Amino acid sequence: GAVVSQHPSWVICKSGTSVKIECRSLDFQATTMFWYRQFPKQSLMLMATSNEGSKATYEQGVEKDKFLINHASLTLSTLTVTSAHPEDSSFYICSARDNAGGHWVSNTGELFFGEGSRLTVL
Amino acid sequence: GQSLEQPSEVTAVEGAIVQINCTYQTSGFYGLSWYQQHDGGAPTFLSYNGLDGLEETGRFSSFLSRSDSYGYLLLQELQMKDSASYFCAVSPNTGFQKLVFGTGTRLLVSP
């Protein structure tokens, strides 16, 4: 199956600093990637859709100036949490579909997820 | 919008069969998916229903009834390693590629 890699796996930072999380599709091209946030014992909440070569599409209630998303290539999307605060501490997970050549490789609805990045803001 | 509700927790013993329900309110979607997530890990795909009916994949089966706005995941011959969180999810027809997840069900399998 398609492999999505996320880095770093965990990060601790001071309040007010910015943190960048990378998401890479290792064996396929992904024109679109998705960023989710998950608090302990809760569901995955979609934050934004990252589009290669264009602006990200944010879900309602997500601050686009706080969560900067860049999708500069077909295999890399980055999420930058700017001026992080303790309430931003969470598990951030990226995902992508393998839609090689613009056509769905599979129509099973499968999303491939990165390993996740656990952010702790002190 | 989309709203998918699941029971928060289900308990069962090894070897048993358990059903995890998912009821939804949505303006339209392409299909219903199920994912498994172990603590601290990434979600992994289990099953997908594009059409009404039952889909079987080994010990796991999934069912969808659009007329009843309802689906379920059936896990047979439960094993300890099945203890995890399970999420239903839909691909809304307003944005086919993305997935919107249900509230999640924590399954605890005991010996």
XYZ file of C-alpha atoms in Angstrom, chain A residues 18-118:
101
model
C 6.332 28.045 15.869
C 6.518 24.381 14.960
C 6.668 22.826 11.503
C 5.418 19.323 10.760
C 6.233 17.607 7.471
C 4.126 15.052 5.635
C 5.563 13.105 2.712
C 4.085 10.573 0.343
C 6.977 8.161 -0.184
C 5.890 5.995 -3.105
C 3.152 7.963 -4.785
C 2.228 11.462 -5.773
C -0.432 13.267 -3.823
C -1.944 16.401 -5.276
C -4.095 16.595 -2.187
C -3.263 15.885 1.429
C -5.318 16.284 4.562
C -4.414 17.473 8.020
C -6.276 16.191 11.053
C -6.035 16.993 14.731
C -6.914 14.563 17.487
C -7.231 15.303 21.188
C -6.937 12.440 23.705
C -9.797 9.956 23.527
C -11.508 11.979 20.807
C -12.110 11.609 17.118
C -10.049 12.912 14.237
C -11.073 16.421 13.290
C -10.288 17.565 9.776
C -8.414 20.851 9.865
C -7.684 21.531 6.235
C -7.175 20.147 2.769
C -3.749 20.835 1.349
C -3.646 21.367 -2.405
C -0.426 21.155 -4.396
C 0.415 24.474 -5.959
C -2.522 26.371 -4.503
C -3.960 27.578 -1.233
C -5.182 25.171 1.366
C -8.875 24.834 2.098
C -9.604 25.199 5.793
C -12.524 23.709 7.664
C -14.870 26.013 9.493
C -13.437 27.261 12.749
C -9.791 26.559 11.896
C -7.588 29.652 11.930
C -5.672 29.744 8.683
C -3.200 32.321 10.004
C -2.352 30.101 12.925
C -2.098 26.818 11.035
C -0.096 27.550 7.916
C -0.151 24.882 5.262
C 2.184 24.672 2.307
C 2.048 22.015 -0.412
C 4.994 22.900 -2.586
C 5.445 19.572 -4.344
C 3.500 16.453 -5.212
C 5.061 14.577 -2.315
C 5.353 17.112 0.497
C 2.928 19.111 2.587
C 3.882 21.047 5.699
C 1.828 22.296 8.614
C 3.250 25.130 10.682
C 1.647 25.895 14.012
C 2.479 29.538 14.591
C 2.735 31.144 18.020
C 1.849 27.867 19.648
C 0.030 27.816 22.981
C -0.692 24.986 25.414
C -4.182 24.539 23.981
C -2.582 23.650 20.642
C -1.061 20.567 22.237
C -2.517 17.654 20.302
C -1.853 14.767 17.945
C -1.589 16.037 14.373
C -1.974 13.502 11.574
C -1.658 13.936 7.839
C -3.139 11.712 5.181
C -3.402 11.314 1.442
C -5.004 9.216 -1.240
C -3.055 7.543 -3.994
C -4.578 9.059 -7.088
C -1.863 8.373 -9.616
C -2.216 10.297 -12.824
C -5.310 12.029 -11.608
C -7.350 8.827 -11.448
C -8.220 7.002 -8.295
C -6.111 3.918 -7.878
C -8.768 2.563 -5.634
C -12.362 3.638 -5.118
C -12.564 2.041 -1.727
C -12.322 5.361 0.019
C -9.004 4.477 1.596
C -6.898 7.239 3.070
C -3.286 6.528 3.961
C -2.143 8.153 7.169
C 1.194 9.311 8.452
C 2.415 8.144 11.823
C 1.260 11.343 13.468
C 3.062 14.099 15.336
C 2.441 14.666 19.002
